[in-house]
Every structure is written in structure tokens, then in C-alpha cells.
Amino acid sequence: MEQQVITDMLNLHLERNNLSKDGSRSWFVGGSLLGGRGLFATTDIAVGELVFVDAPLVVGPRTRDKHLPLCIVCYKTGCPLFPCDKGCSLPICSSACELSVEHDAECSLLQAWKPTCGSSWSINLLRALVPIRALLLDEQQRDLLYTLQWHSGPQHGSEIDLLKSSIKIQMNQIEEQFMRRVCAVMDTNSFETAAIVGESVTSLRGLYPMGALQNHCCTPNTRHYYDSQQRLYVTAAIPIKKNEEITMTYTDLFWDTTLRRRHLAATKHFFCTCSRCTDPLENGSLLGALRCARKECSGILVAVEPLDTSTVWECRECGLRLKNRQIISIRSALGSIVEEMIYKSPKQMLRFMKSELSVLVPATNYVAVDMKLRIISCLGRTEKFLWEDLTKDELSIKEKYCRDLLRLIETLKCGECKMKGLISYELYSTLMELNKRQFNEETNIEKSESQVNEESKNLLETAILILQNDLTAPKDLLSLVSGMTKK
Ligand SMILES: C[S@@+](CC[C@H](N)C(=O)[O-])C[C@H]1O[C@@H](n2cnc3c(N)ncnc32)[C@H](O)[C@@H]1O
């Protein structure tokens, strides 16, 4: 019964946003073995097929400092911002934004509360803008919001305390309670969405009612992207069978089990028990594996009972056992070393990878994987490390790391996920650069060219299939796609 009610509400929401598909939808809401309700497939869904499109019920700035400040109308960042002249104390970049219709209602609402920040704009009001915007939802939209899951806890709703401390006229209790509920619903369900502003992308948070019904799996069967109006597109990353649950990931595919489960418990209030989390070898990826503490042993340590947060760890070769608190210390020391490295130049990161990290952890470990990803994204794409600046060795390293990570995606069985599209494109670009240089040197041209071309063609095809509509994809890939479609 409850599932029918929420299905009807979702259909209404999609209709209001012109997103209903004449009754031929490929999802239904059902009870999930994972937790609460979930979305399920009405039919077999092939890889790459669109599962649903959703529009945000409410969208706005994220709350962390690193994502702020921004103009609350056009979402421009890194430009001069001034407080809205009409007295709402939100940051604005131009008169056009200040006078825009979209800003009217929230501006009036805030003016009535009399912000106390004087002649500057207020970071506290900016942080609370999403729950403030939710006050403008109509009854039907509020009903839908109230059906979405939320968790209580002191970490949810601090935006409202900050908002209250920044206004003279206090809001009424019903408004406050509703906004606190919005904060909790956002923390459980919101997506990191994006606005394209000129050449750059601003990260925002959005509440997508359909997306909010998707449960988490550490090897999800979908990937998603957004269009310029922040609509969410969910497509199949691996084949989904009729009646199978449609899942997504709330964490990072390349994190190890300990990290993923800790993050999910802290932010989404559950301990994941999926097959990847249950397997000490994580589908054979060995992302969490550590080197054996015995000097003379070349084995690796893995968790004996990965679902038990106080599990002992055991060396697969010599049987040495370490207590969980010893593992916590090793991981925390590793964390500090890596934290320092991520602010260094790609050259320093590379040196660290080769000389230090390889001694500390096995090559499969999540820390090594994270460093590889950082190095890949710097080489060829950052100042002083553009393609033409790279040495042949650096290009070869980038090629190797891309291949390692594509193999990891295969091992994890993550299918045609976004990460596969991104790394395929990086490998394609690296091979093109290597090939260009080889061509200039005029050695072994014929053989290597034909080999590289076949592989490059496949990599580019994969990247395009996965990323062609994704506004956050590398700009050079999107220009390539738009060039192809114009021809
Ligand atoms: C975005 S909601 C997903 C839909 C939710 N199950 C519902 O009934 O509305 C996220 C919440 O669902 C639950 N959940 C999602 N994935 C889960 C999983 N793999 N295992 C256990 N609980 C999960 C958790 O309570 C989580 O905070």
C-alpha cells in the first residue's frame, strides 16, 4: 500500500517536470532486502540503457567551505560577490542575478527575518539556502519530501542553528521543524549535482525523489549524470534483470571495505553487508590488503571477518594475526603520510610512489590506487605537466597506471561505470601522445600505429558511450563528441 502511494507521488512529480514516459517505465518501488524501500526493474535492462530521468525537488549550495562562496542565482564562483541590495544578505554576482525572478521568493522570505550581518553577505544564510528554498515547496511537493527516509542525530540540521543566529525575527516553530526535517532528508538522500557556469562546473546538492529511492551497493548496477538544468539521468552500468534491485553507490568505488563501511555508517547510518563487503579479498581486488608485519614474510594481511568492525587480520602466507587496533594504527599512519603527499607536485608524488609507498603497502592497496588516480589526473592536465611537457617516462607511467585501474574496475565487476569512461579517455589520450612522438621519431611506425589505433579506437568509443552526455566529462572529450555530431 505504502509503495503504491509513493509510486503515485513519484509519477506526479515526474509529470510536473514533463518526465513521464507514457506509462512505459522500467522501475517500480518495492520492499528491499538491503533496507526499507528500493527501486526495482520491471524488465531486463541492457548496459547503457536509460533507467529513469529525475528532476530536483530542491537544489542549492553545498554546506562545506570548500564549495563556497558562489552566486546563489547563476552559481558562478571565483568572482566578486556582493550582498543582494534588496536586503536578503545572500551573495550575488550581478544586478541581473539580483533582479531575477528565480531569486524573488527566497529573497522576500529572508528579508522578513531581518538578517543581522549588516553590509556584508552571510555565509550562514548561504549554508542554509537549501532548507530555506524548501519552504517554498507546495503541499504536494512537501508530502513527497515527507515520504523520503531521514535519520536523526546531532550532526543533522546544524545549518538551522547557524541560520537562527543570523536573523533578528525568529521563524515560527512549524517552519523550523520543517527545515530541520529537510536537513535530515538532504543528508540521507541528496546527490552531488552540478551547474555549468561558462567554462567551469559548480558543485551543488540536489534532492531527487526517484534517486532517493535507490539503495546503495558497493558494486552498483547503474551510473548517473546531469544535464544543464540539473536533471538526473540514471543508466545501467551492468545488465539488470527483471525484478532485480536498481542500485547506486553512496561512496567511492576505489575505497576499501573498511573505508566504505565507516563512511556509510557515519553519513547514512547503516553497515553495508553486500557481497563485496563480505569478501575479505573484495572480489579479488585486495584493496584493503596490507603488507605482513614479519620482515621475512612477503604475504599480505586481510581482515578475517570483514563485517565485524573489530575483526582480527591475518597474513595469508604465514598466518600471523594482528589485532584490529594495530591495523587501525597502521592505517592512520598511512593516512597521515598520504595526506601530506596529495599537496605535492606530480613529480614528488611519483617519487613517493616508487621509493616509499611501494615498501609500505602492496600495489593493490587503496592508498596506492588513490595515488595512481591523482597522478593520472595531474599528468597531461595541469600547469607545467601538460601533454607537451611530459617526458616519455611520465607518459609510460600514466599509461601503466591507467591500465592498472581499468583492470581493477574489471576485477571489481563495476561494468561500464563513470570511472571506466574517464580512465579509458585518459589512456586513449596518453596513447595518442605516445604515438605522435613515435611518429615524429619515425621508428616502427607501421606496426605500432596500427596496433595503437585499434586499441585507441576502442578506448575512445568506450569513453564516448559512457561520458557523451555528462557535462562534467573532460572538455576536450565533449568537444570531440560535439565535433563528431556536427559532421
Ligand atoms: C537514499 S535512501 C534509500 C531508500 C531507502 N531504503 C528508503 O526506504 O527510502 C538511503 C537509506 O536507505 C538505507 N539503505 C540504503 N542502502 C542500504 C544498504 N545497502 N544496506 C542497508 N541500508 C541501506 C539506509 O538507511 C540509508 O540511509
Short mmCIF file of C-alpha atoms and ligand atoms in Angstrom, two decimals:
data_model
loop_
_atom_site.label_atom_id
_atom_site.label_comp_id
_atom_site.label_asym_id
_atom_site.label_seq_id
_atom_site.Cartn_x
_atom_site.Cartn_y
_atom_site.Cartn_z
CA MET A 1 0.00 0.00 0.00
CA GLU A 2 2.69 2.46 1.10
CA GLN A 3 4.66 1.51 -2.02
CA GLN A 4 1.66 2.35 -4.23
CA VAL A 5 1.29 5.74 -2.51
CA ILE A 6 4.92 6.64 -3.09
CA THR A 7 4.77 5.38 -6.69
CA ASP A 8 1.79 7.68 -7.32
CA MET A 9 3.66 10.60 -5.76
CA LEU A 10 6.74 9.89 -7.86
CA ASN A 11 4.61 9.73 -11.01
CA LEU A 12 3.04 13.10 -10.17
CA HIS A 13 6.49 14.58 -9.57
CA LEU A 14 7.70 13.26 -12.93
CA GLU A 15 4.57 14.56 -14.69
CA ARG A 16 5.02 18.02 -13.19
CA ASN A 17 8.51 18.03 -14.65
CA ASN A 18 7.44 16.61 -18.03
CA LEU A 19 9.42 13.46 -17.41
CA SER A 20 6.77 10.72 -17.50
CA LYS A 21 7.24 8.11 -20.22
CA ASP A 22 3.61 7.31 -21.28
CA GLY A 23 3.26 4.60 -18.66
CA SER A 24 6.23 2.58 -20.03
CA ARG A 25 8.52 2.88 -17.07
CA SER A 26 11.27 0.39 -16.29
CA TRP A 27 11.13 0.74 -12.47
CA PHE A 28 8.80 0.01 -9.57
CA VAL A 29 9.03 0.70 -5.84
CA GLY A 30 9.30 -2.41 -3.67
CA GLY A 31 10.44 -3.64 -0.26
CA SER A 32 14.22 -4.15 -0.32
CA LEU A 33 16.32 -6.81 1.36
CA LEU A 34 19.02 -4.15 1.65
CA GLY A 35 16.94 -1.73 3.75
CA GLY A 36 13.47 -0.12 3.63
CA ARG A 37 12.16 0.51 0.14
CA GLY A 38 14.10 0.36 -3.10
CA LEU A 39 13.68 0.70 -6.86
CA PHE A 40 13.37 -2.50 -8.91
CA ALA A 41 13.43 -3.26 -12.64
CA THR A 42 10.10 -4.05 -14.36
CA THR A 43 12.01 -5.62 -17.26
CA ASP A 44 15.52 -6.71 -18.28
CA ILE A 45 17.64 -3.57 -18.76
CA ALA A 46 20.71 -3.65 -21.02
CA VAL A 47 24.03 -1.92 -20.32
CA GLY A 48 23.85 1.76 -21.28
CA GLU A 49 20.03 1.83 -21.29
CA LEU A 50 18.37 4.79 -19.57
CA VAL A 51 16.56 3.61 -16.42
CA PHE A 52 14.94 6.92 -15.43
CA VAL A 53 15.31 10.70 -15.56
CA ASP A 54 14.52 12.77 -12.49
CA ALA A 55 14.30 16.48 -11.66
CA PRO A 56 15.35 18.01 -8.33
CA LEU A 57 12.66 18.87 -5.82
CA VAL A 58 15.08 21.40 -4.38
CA VAL A 59 18.64 22.32 -5.32
CA GLY A 60 21.24 24.74 -3.99
CA PRO A 61 24.69 25.30 -2.49
CA ARG A 62 26.56 22.62 -0.58
CA THR A 63 27.44 23.36 3.02
CA ARG A 64 31.21 22.80 3.20
CA ASP A 65 33.63 25.73 2.98
CA LYS A 66 35.49 24.23 0.02
CA HIS A 67 32.31 24.56 -2.12
CA LEU A 68 31.52 28.14 -1.09
CA PRO A 69 31.10 31.03 -1.84
CA LEU A 70 29.01 31.30 -5.00
CA CYS A 71 26.34 33.48 -6.59
CA ILE A 72 23.07 31.95 -5.44
CA VAL A 73 21.35 32.58 -8.78
CA CYS A 74 23.81 31.65 -11.55
CA TYR A 75 26.13 29.63 -9.26
CA LYS A 76 29.25 31.43 -10.50
CA THR A 77 32.30 31.00 -8.24
CA GLY A 78 35.66 32.76 -8.04
CA CYS A 79 34.19 36.18 -8.94
CA PRO A 80 33.39 39.30 -6.86
CA LEU A 81 30.19 38.76 -4.89
CA PHE A 82 28.09 41.40 -3.13
CA PRO A 83 25.12 41.15 -0.77
CA CYS A 84 21.76 41.35 -2.53
CA ASP A 85 20.68 45.02 -2.39
CA LYS A 86 17.13 44.08 -1.52
CA GLY A 87 18.25 43.06 1.96
CA CYS A 88 18.28 39.24 1.98
CA SER A 89 22.06 39.08 2.68
CA LEU A 90 22.72 36.32 0.16
CA PRO A 91 25.74 36.64 -2.18
CA ILE A 92 25.00 37.80 -5.74
CA CYS A 93 27.36 38.41 -8.68
CA SER A 94 25.38 40.92 -10.81
CA SER A 95 22.27 43.11 -10.98
CA ALA A 96 20.78 40.67 -13.48
CA CYS A 97 21.02 37.88 -10.88
CA GLU A 98 19.76 40.18 -8.13
CA LEU A 99 16.65 41.11 -10.11
CA SER A 100 15.98 37.61 -11.48
CA VAL A 101 12.55 36.04 -10.96
CA GLU A 102 14.13 32.86 -9.52
CA HIS A 103 15.55 34.84 -6.63
CA ASP A 104 12.36 36.77 -5.75
CA ALA A 105 10.54 34.45 -3.36
CA GLU A 106 13.56 33.35 -1.28
CA CYS A 107 14.70 36.98 -1.10
CA SER A 108 11.34 38.13 0.35
CA LEU A 109 11.34 35.26 2.84
CA LEU A 110 14.77 36.18 4.16
CA GLN A 111 14.08 39.92 4.22
CA ALA A 112 11.15 39.25 6.57
CA TRP A 113 13.53 37.52 9.03
CA LYS A 114 15.82 40.61 9.03
CA PRO A 115 19.34 39.18 8.62
CA THR A 116 21.84 40.65 11.08
CA CYS A 117 25.03 40.64 9.02
CA GLY A 118 24.95 44.36 8.11
CA SER A 119 26.55 45.37 4.84
CA SER A 120 28.18 42.02 4.02
CA TRP A 121 26.61 38.80 2.76
CA SER A 122 26.15 35.94 5.19
CA ILE A 123 27.88 32.57 4.92
CA ASN A 124 25.36 31.14 7.43
CA LEU A 125 22.39 32.05 5.25
CA LEU A 126 24.20 30.66 2.21
CA ARG A 127 24.75 27.34 4.02
CA ALA A 128 21.04 27.18 4.95
CA LEU A 129 19.75 28.09 1.49
CA VAL A 130 18.52 24.59 0.58
CA PRO A 131 16.17 24.23 3.60
CA ILE A 132 15.12 27.88 3.09
CA ARG A 133 14.23 27.09 -0.54
CA ALA A 134 12.29 24.03 0.62
CA LEU A 135 9.90 26.39 2.47
CA LEU A 136 8.73 27.48 -0.98
CA LEU A 137 7.57 23.96 -1.95
CA ASP A 138 3.81 23.47 -2.32
CA GLU A 139 1.80 20.93 -0.34
CA GLN A 140 2.13 18.13 -2.90
CA GLN A 141 5.92 18.57 -3.02
CA ARG A 142 6.16 18.71 0.78
CA ASP A 143 4.16 15.45 1.03
CA LEU A 144 6.66 13.81 -1.30
CA LEU A 145 9.58 15.16 0.73
CA TYR A 146 8.00 13.80 3.94
CA THR A 147 7.87 10.26 2.47
CA LEU A 148 11.65 10.21 1.95
CA GLN A 149 13.82 8.50 4.51
CA TRP A 150 15.75 10.50 7.10
CA HIS A 151 17.87 9.76 10.16
CA SER A 152 18.04 11.65 13.42
CA GLY A 153 21.31 12.64 15.06
CA PRO A 154 23.11 15.74 16.31
CA GLN A 155 25.07 16.06 13.06
CA HIS A 156 21.91 16.82 11.04
CA GLY A 157 20.47 20.34 10.97
CA SER A 158 23.38 22.47 12.22
CA GLU A 159 22.61 24.80 9.27
CA ILE A 160 19.37 25.79 11.03
CA ASP A 161 21.16 26.75 14.26
CA LEU A 162 23.52 28.96 12.25
CA LEU A 163 20.59 30.46 10.36
CA LYS A 164 18.77 31.26 13.63
CA SER A 165 21.86 33.01 14.96
CA SER A 166 21.96 35.24 11.87
CA ILE A 167 18.42 36.70 11.83
CA LYS A 168 16.55 39.18 14.08
CA ILE A 169 12.97 37.98 13.66
CA GLN A 170 12.73 34.32 14.64
CA MET A 171 10.93 31.92 12.28
CA ASN A 172 7.86 30.10 13.59
CA GLN A 173 8.17 26.58 15.04
CA ILE A 174 6.45 24.84 12.14
CA GLU A 175 8.86 26.42 9.68
CA GLU A 176 11.82 25.48 11.87
CA GLN A 177 10.69 21.87 12.28
CA PHE A 178 10.13 21.54 8.56
CA MET A 179 13.57 22.93 7.76
CA ARG A 180 15.20 20.58 10.27
CA ARG A 181 13.41 17.69 8.57
CA VAL A 182 14.65 18.95 5.18
CA CYS A 183 18.24 18.95 6.51
CA ALA A 184 17.90 15.35 7.69
CA VAL A 185 16.25 14.27 4.42
CA MET A 186 19.02 16.01 2.45
CA ASP A 187 21.76 14.32 4.49
CA THR A 188 20.23 10.89 3.80
CA ASN A 189 19.23 11.35 0.18
CA SER A 190 20.85 14.29 -1.58
CA PHE A 191 23.02 13.93 -4.69
CA GLU A 192 26.07 15.96 -5.57
CA THR A 193 24.83 17.64 -8.72
CA ALA A 194 26.44 20.30 -10.90
CA ALA A 195 25.80 23.60 -12.64
CA ILE A 196 27.81 24.57 -15.68
CA VAL A 197 28.84 28.21 -15.49
CA GLY A 198 30.78 29.28 -18.57
CA GLU A 199 33.89 27.13 -18.62
CA SER A 200 33.60 25.83 -15.08
CA VAL A 201 31.47 23.43 -13.09
CA THR A 202 29.97 24.33 -9.70
CA SER A 203 29.18 21.50 -7.32
CA LEU A 204 25.67 21.72 -5.78
CA ARG A 205 23.38 19.45 -3.76
CA GLY A 206 20.02 18.36 -5.05
CA LEU A 207 17.15 16.26 -3.74
CA TYR A 208 15.95 13.83 -6.42
CA PRO A 209 12.90 11.84 -5.24
CA MET A 210 13.50 8.95 -7.67
CA GLY A 211 17.22 8.90 -6.91
CA ALA A 212 16.37 8.96 -3.20
CA LEU A 213 14.67 5.58 -3.55
CA GLN A 214 17.85 3.93 -4.84
CA ASN A 215 19.64 1.86 -2.24
CA HIS A 216 23.41 1.53 -2.04
CA CYS A 217 25.59 -1.34 -3.30
CA CYS A 218 29.41 -1.32 -3.37
CA THR A 219 29.26 -2.76 -6.92
CA PRO A 220 26.26 -0.75 -8.16
CA ASN A 221 24.41 -1.61 -11.35
CA THR A 222 23.90 2.00 -12.50
CA ARG A 223 25.86 5.17 -13.21
CA HIS A 224 24.44 8.70 -13.44
CA TYR A 225 24.99 12.17 -14.86
CA TYR A 226 23.20 15.56 -15.02
CA ASP A 227 22.13 17.93 -17.78
CA SER A 228 22.39 21.72 -17.73
CA GLN A 229 19.10 22.00 -15.80
CA GLN A 230 20.39 19.67 -13.08
CA ARG A 231 18.14 16.81 -14.25
CA LEU A 232 19.47 13.42 -13.17
CA TYR A 233 19.92 10.61 -15.76
CA VAL A 234 20.40 7.08 -14.42
CA THR A 235 21.66 4.40 -16.85
CA ALA A 236 22.60 0.75 -16.43
CA ALA A 237 26.33 0.11 -15.89
CA ILE A 238 25.85 -3.68 -15.90
CA PRO A 239 22.86 -5.70 -17.18
CA ILE A 240 19.92 -5.53 -14.75
CA LYS A 241 17.48 -8.43 -14.70
CA LYS A 242 13.70 -8.04 -14.37
CA ASN A 243 12.76 -7.69 -10.64
CA GLU A 244 16.38 -7.04 -9.65
CA GLU A 245 17.05 -4.04 -7.39
CA ILE A 246 18.38 -0.92 -9.13
CA THR A 247 21.33 0.30 -7.07
CA MET A 248 23.89 3.10 -6.93
CA THR A 249 26.93 3.79 -4.78
CA TYR A 250 26.99 6.36 -1.96
CA THR A 251 30.78 6.01 -1.62
CA ASP A 252 33.85 5.70 -3.82
CA LEU A 253 34.33 2.55 -5.93
CA PHE A 254 38.07 2.54 -5.19
CA TRP A 255 37.81 2.78 -1.40
CA ASP A 256 38.46 -0.42 0.55
CA THR A 257 35.82 -2.14 2.69
CA THR A 258 36.86 -0.51 5.98
CA LEU A 259 36.68 3.00 4.50
CA ARG A 260 33.40 2.43 2.67
CA ARG A 261 31.63 0.85 5.63
CA ARG A 262 32.87 3.54 8.04
CA HIS A 263 31.70 6.29 5.69
CA LEU A 264 28.27 4.68 5.18
CA ALA A 265 27.78 4.17 8.91
CA ALA A 266 28.75 7.76 9.73
CA THR A 267 26.80 9.51 6.97
CA LYS A 268 23.92 7.17 6.03
CA HIS A 269 23.50 5.27 9.30
CA PHE A 270 23.90 1.69 8.05
CA PHE A 271 26.55 -1.01 7.84
CA CYS A 272 26.75 -2.37 4.31
CA THR A 273 26.63 -6.18 4.05
CA CYS A 274 26.88 -6.57 0.25
CA SER A 275 28.92 -9.42 -1.23
CA ARG A 276 31.94 -7.15 -1.84
CA CYS A 277 31.95 -6.08 1.83
CA THR A 278 31.62 -9.71 2.97
CA ASP A 279 34.58 -10.95 0.89
CA PRO A 280 37.98 -10.46 2.64
CA LEU A 281 39.56 -10.23 -0.83
CA GLU A 282 36.93 -7.75 -2.18
CA ASN A 283 36.18 -9.59 -5.42
CA GLY A 284 39.91 -10.33 -5.70
CA SER A 285 40.88 -6.63 -5.79
CA LEU A 286 42.79 -6.77 -2.45
CA LEU A 287 42.08 -3.07 -1.97
CA GLY A 288 42.38 -3.28 1.81
CA ALA A 289 45.37 -5.65 1.92
CA LEU A 290 48.42 -4.61 3.97
CA ARG A 291 51.96 -6.00 3.97
CA CYS A 292 52.66 -8.72 6.55
CA ALA A 293 54.34 -7.27 9.64
CA ARG A 294 57.01 -10.02 9.62
CA LYS A 295 60.10 -8.75 7.80
CA GLU A 296 60.95 -12.14 6.31
CA CYS A 297 57.41 -12.77 5.01
CA SER A 298 56.16 -11.45 1.64
CA GLY A 299 52.50 -12.25 2.36
CA ILE A 300 49.57 -9.89 2.78
CA LEU A 301 47.26 -9.23 5.73
CA VAL A 302 43.48 -9.21 5.17
CA ALA A 303 40.50 -8.94 7.53
CA VAL A 304 39.31 -12.34 8.77
CA GLU A 305 35.69 -11.20 9.32
CA PRO A 306 35.25 -8.04 7.23
CA LEU A 307 31.71 -7.38 8.52
CA ASP A 308 32.94 -7.30 12.13
CA THR A 309 34.35 -3.82 12.87
CA SER A 310 36.74 -5.32 15.47
CA THR A 311 37.93 -8.22 13.31
CA VAL A 312 41.48 -9.57 13.55
CA TRP A 313 43.62 -9.52 10.40
CA GLU A 314 45.64 -12.49 9.19
CA CYS A 315 48.58 -12.97 6.85
CA ARG A 316 47.54 -15.26 4.01
CA GLU A 317 51.05 -16.72 3.83
CA CYS A 318 52.49 -17.13 7.34
CA GLY A 319 49.24 -16.94 9.36
CA LEU A 320 50.45 -14.01 11.54
CA ARG A 321 47.47 -12.39 13.24
CA LEU A 322 47.17 -8.70 14.14
CA LYS A 323 44.55 -7.15 16.41
CA ASN A 324 42.17 -4.62 14.97
CA ARG A 325 43.66 -1.74 16.96
CA GLN A 326 47.11 -2.49 15.45
CA ILE A 327 45.55 -2.30 11.99
CA ILE A 328 43.85 0.99 12.92
CA SER A 329 47.27 2.45 13.89
CA ILE A 330 48.88 1.28 10.64
CA ARG A 331 46.02 2.73 8.59
CA SER A 332 46.07 6.02 10.46
CA ALA A 333 49.86 6.37 9.98
CA LEU A 334 49.39 5.64 6.26
CA GLY A 335 46.60 8.22 6.13
CA SER A 336 48.87 10.93 7.57
CA ILE A 337 51.70 10.18 5.14
CA VAL A 338 49.37 10.29 2.17
CA GLU A 339 47.58 13.42 3.39
CA GLU A 340 50.92 15.23 3.13
CA MET A 341 51.67 13.88 -0.32
CA ILE A 342 48.48 14.99 -2.04
CA TYR A 343 49.57 18.63 -1.97
CA LYS A 344 52.90 17.86 -3.65
CA SER A 345 53.78 18.12 -7.33
CA PRO A 346 53.20 15.13 -9.63
CA LYS A 347 56.97 14.55 -9.76
CA GLN A 348 57.15 14.32 -5.95
CA MET A 349 54.10 12.06 -5.86
CA LEU A 350 55.73 9.78 -8.41
CA ARG A 351 58.96 9.63 -6.42
CA PHE A 352 56.96 8.82 -3.29
CA MET A 353 55.05 6.06 -5.08
CA LYS A 354 58.21 4.39 -6.32
CA SER A 355 60.53 4.76 -3.35
CA GLU A 356 58.30 4.78 -0.24
CA LEU A 357 54.72 3.72 -0.78
CA SER A 358 55.65 0.51 -2.62
CA VAL A 359 57.59 -0.56 0.50
CA LEU A 360 54.74 0.33 2.87
CA VAL A 361 51.74 -1.24 1.11
CA PRO A 362 51.04 -3.80 -1.62
CA ALA A 363 50.39 -2.27 -5.08
CA THR A 364 46.73 -3.27 -4.78
CA ASN A 365 46.11 -1.24 -1.60
CA TYR A 366 43.52 1.59 -1.76
CA VAL A 367 46.16 4.19 -0.83
CA ALA A 368 48.32 3.18 -3.82
CA VAL A 369 45.21 3.19 -6.02
CA ASP A 370 44.28 6.67 -4.81
CA MET A 371 47.80 7.97 -5.55
CA LYS A 372 47.68 6.45 -9.04
CA LEU A 373 44.40 8.20 -9.70
CA ARG A 374 45.81 11.54 -8.52
CA ILE A 375 48.91 11.13 -10.69
CA ILE A 376 46.80 10.19 -13.73
CA SER A 377 44.63 13.26 -13.32
CA CYS A 378 47.66 15.60 -13.00
CA LEU A 379 49.85 14.28 -15.82
CA GLY A 380 48.82 15.92 -19.10
CA ARG A 381 46.18 18.08 -17.44
CA THR A 382 47.83 20.54 -15.04
CA GLU A 383 50.11 23.54 -15.43
CA LYS A 384 53.73 22.55 -16.15
CA PHE A 385 52.53 18.97 -16.74
CA LEU A 386 50.62 19.47 -19.98
CA TRP A 387 50.99 16.78 -22.65
CA GLU A 388 53.89 18.51 -24.37
CA ASP A 389 55.74 18.92 -21.05
CA LEU A 390 55.68 15.22 -20.14
CA THR A 391 58.74 13.04 -20.54
CA LYS A 392 58.41 9.68 -22.26
CA ASP A 393 58.82 8.01 -18.85
CA GLU A 394 55.98 10.05 -17.38
CA LEU A 395 53.74 9.11 -20.29
CA SER A 396 54.62 5.44 -19.84
CA ILE A 397 53.81 5.66 -16.13
CA LYS A 398 50.48 7.29 -16.90
CA GLU A 399 49.77 4.51 -19.41
CA LYS A 400 50.65 1.84 -16.84
CA TYR A 401 48.52 3.38 -14.08
CA CYS A 402 45.54 3.75 -16.42
CA ARG A 403 45.85 0.08 -17.39
CA ASP A 404 46.14 -0.94 -13.69
CA LEU A 405 42.95 0.97 -12.83
CA LEU A 406 40.99 -0.37 -15.80
CA ARG A 407 41.97 -3.89 -14.67
CA LEU A 408 40.81 -3.01 -11.14
CA ILE A 409 37.38 -1.93 -12.47
CA GLU A 410 37.17 -5.27 -14.31
CA THR A 411 38.15 -7.18 -11.15
CA LEU A 412 35.58 -5.31 -9.07
CA LYS A 413 32.93 -6.08 -11.74
CA CYS A 414 31.83 -2.46 -11.90
CA GLY A 415 30.95 -2.69 -15.61
CA GLU A 416 30.55 0.47 -17.67
CA CYS A 417 30.85 2.84 -14.70
CA LYS A 418 31.78 6.53 -15.00
CA MET A 419 35.30 5.84 -13.74
CA LYS A 420 35.81 3.41 -16.64
CA GLY A 421 34.82 6.16 -19.09
CA LEU A 422 37.21 8.66 -17.51
CA ILE A 423 40.21 6.32 -17.33
CA SER A 424 39.59 4.94 -20.82
CA TYR A 425 39.75 8.51 -22.10
CA GLU A 426 42.97 9.23 -20.17
CA LEU A 427 44.57 6.07 -21.58
CA TYR A 428 43.37 6.97 -25.09
CA SER A 429 44.91 10.47 -24.79
CA THR A 430 48.18 9.03 -23.46
CA LEU A 431 48.45 6.51 -26.29
CA MET A 432 47.76 9.27 -28.84
CA GLU A 433 50.55 11.41 -27.38
CA LEU A 434 52.98 8.48 -27.32
CA ASN A 435 52.03 7.59 -30.86
CA LYS A 436 52.52 11.18 -32.05
CA ARG A 437 56.01 11.23 -30.59
CA GLN A 438 56.85 7.84 -32.04
CA PHE A 439 55.66 9.04 -35.43
CA ASN A 440 57.95 12.05 -35.15
CA GLU A 441 60.88 9.80 -34.33
CA GLU A 442 59.96 7.69 -37.39
CA THR A 443 60.66 4.35 -35.80
CA ASN A 444 58.48 1.25 -36.06
CA ILE A 445 55.69 3.46 -37.34
CA GLU A 446 53.68 0.95 -39.29
CA LYS A 447 53.39 -1.80 -36.69
CA SER A 448 52.86 0.33 -33.61
CA GLU A 449 50.46 2.70 -35.38
CA SER A 450 48.04 0.01 -36.43
CA GLN A 451 48.16 -1.67 -33.01
CA VAL A 452 47.67 1.54 -31.08
CA ASN A 453 44.98 2.74 -33.43
CA GLU A 454 42.77 -0.30 -32.92
CA GLU A 455 43.12 -0.11 -29.15
CA SER A 456 42.76 3.69 -29.11
CA LYS A 457 39.62 3.48 -31.20
CA ASN A 458 38.04 1.06 -28.70
CA LEU A 459 39.06 3.19 -25.73
CA LEU A 460 37.63 6.33 -27.28
CA GLU A 461 34.40 4.50 -28.14
CA THR A 462 34.07 3.32 -24.53
CA ALA A 463 34.73 6.81 -23.16
CA ILE A 464 32.20 8.37 -25.54
CA LEU A 465 29.50 5.79 -24.79
CA ILE A 466 29.85 6.39 -21.07
CA LEU A 467 30.51 10.14 -20.96
CA GLN A 468 29.00 11.73 -24.07
CA ASN A 469 26.10 13.39 -22.22
CA ASP A 470 27.94 14.03 -18.97
CA LEU A 471 28.59 17.74 -18.53
CA THR A 472 31.37 17.04 -16.05
CA ALA A 473 33.35 14.92 -18.55
CA PRO A 474 36.72 16.31 -19.75
CA LYS A 475 36.09 19.31 -22.00
CA ASP A 476 38.33 18.00 -24.80
CA LEU A 477 36.25 14.80 -24.94
CA LEU A 478 32.98 16.75 -25.08
CA SER A 479 34.33 18.99 -27.90
CA LEU A 480 35.37 15.85 -29.78
CA VAL A 481 31.82 14.46 -29.38
CA SER A 482 30.21 17.72 -30.47
CA GLY A 483 32.58 17.85 -33.50
CA MET A 484 31.52 14.30 -34.45
CA THR A 485 27.79 15.06 -34.17
CA LYS A 486 28.12 18.22 -36.31
CA LYS A 487 29.78 16.24 -39.16
C1 LIG B 1 18.64 7.18 -0.18
S1 LIG B 1 17.83 6.19 1.00
C2 LIG B 1 17.42 4.79 0.05
C3 LIG B 1 15.95 4.43 0.09
C4 LIG B 1 15.50 3.90 1.45
N1 LIG B 1 15.79 2.49 1.57
C5 LIG B 1 14.02 4.15 1.67
O1 LIG B 1 13.33 3.25 2.12
O2 LIG B 1 13.58 5.29 1.42
C6 LIG B 1 19.21 5.77 1.97
C7 LIG B 1 18.92 4.97 3.21
O3 LIG B 1 18.45 3.67 2.86
C8 LIG B 1 19.08 2.66 3.67
N2 LIG B 1 20.00 1.88 2.82
C9 LIG B 1 20.41 2.18 1.57
N3 LIG B 1 21.22 1.24 1.08
C10 LIG B 1 21.36 0.32 2.04
C11 LIG B 1 22.11 -0.89 2.13
N4 LIG B 1 22.86 -1.32 1.14
N5 LIG B 1 22.02 -1.59 3.30
C12 LIG B 1 21.27 -1.14 4.33
N6 LIG B 1 20.54 0.00 4.31
C13 LIG B 1 20.59 0.72 3.16
C14 LIG B 1 19.84 3.42 4.74
O4 LIG B 1 19.01 3.64 5.83
C15 LIG B 1 20.14 4.74 4.06
O5 LIG B 1 20.38 5.78 4.95
#
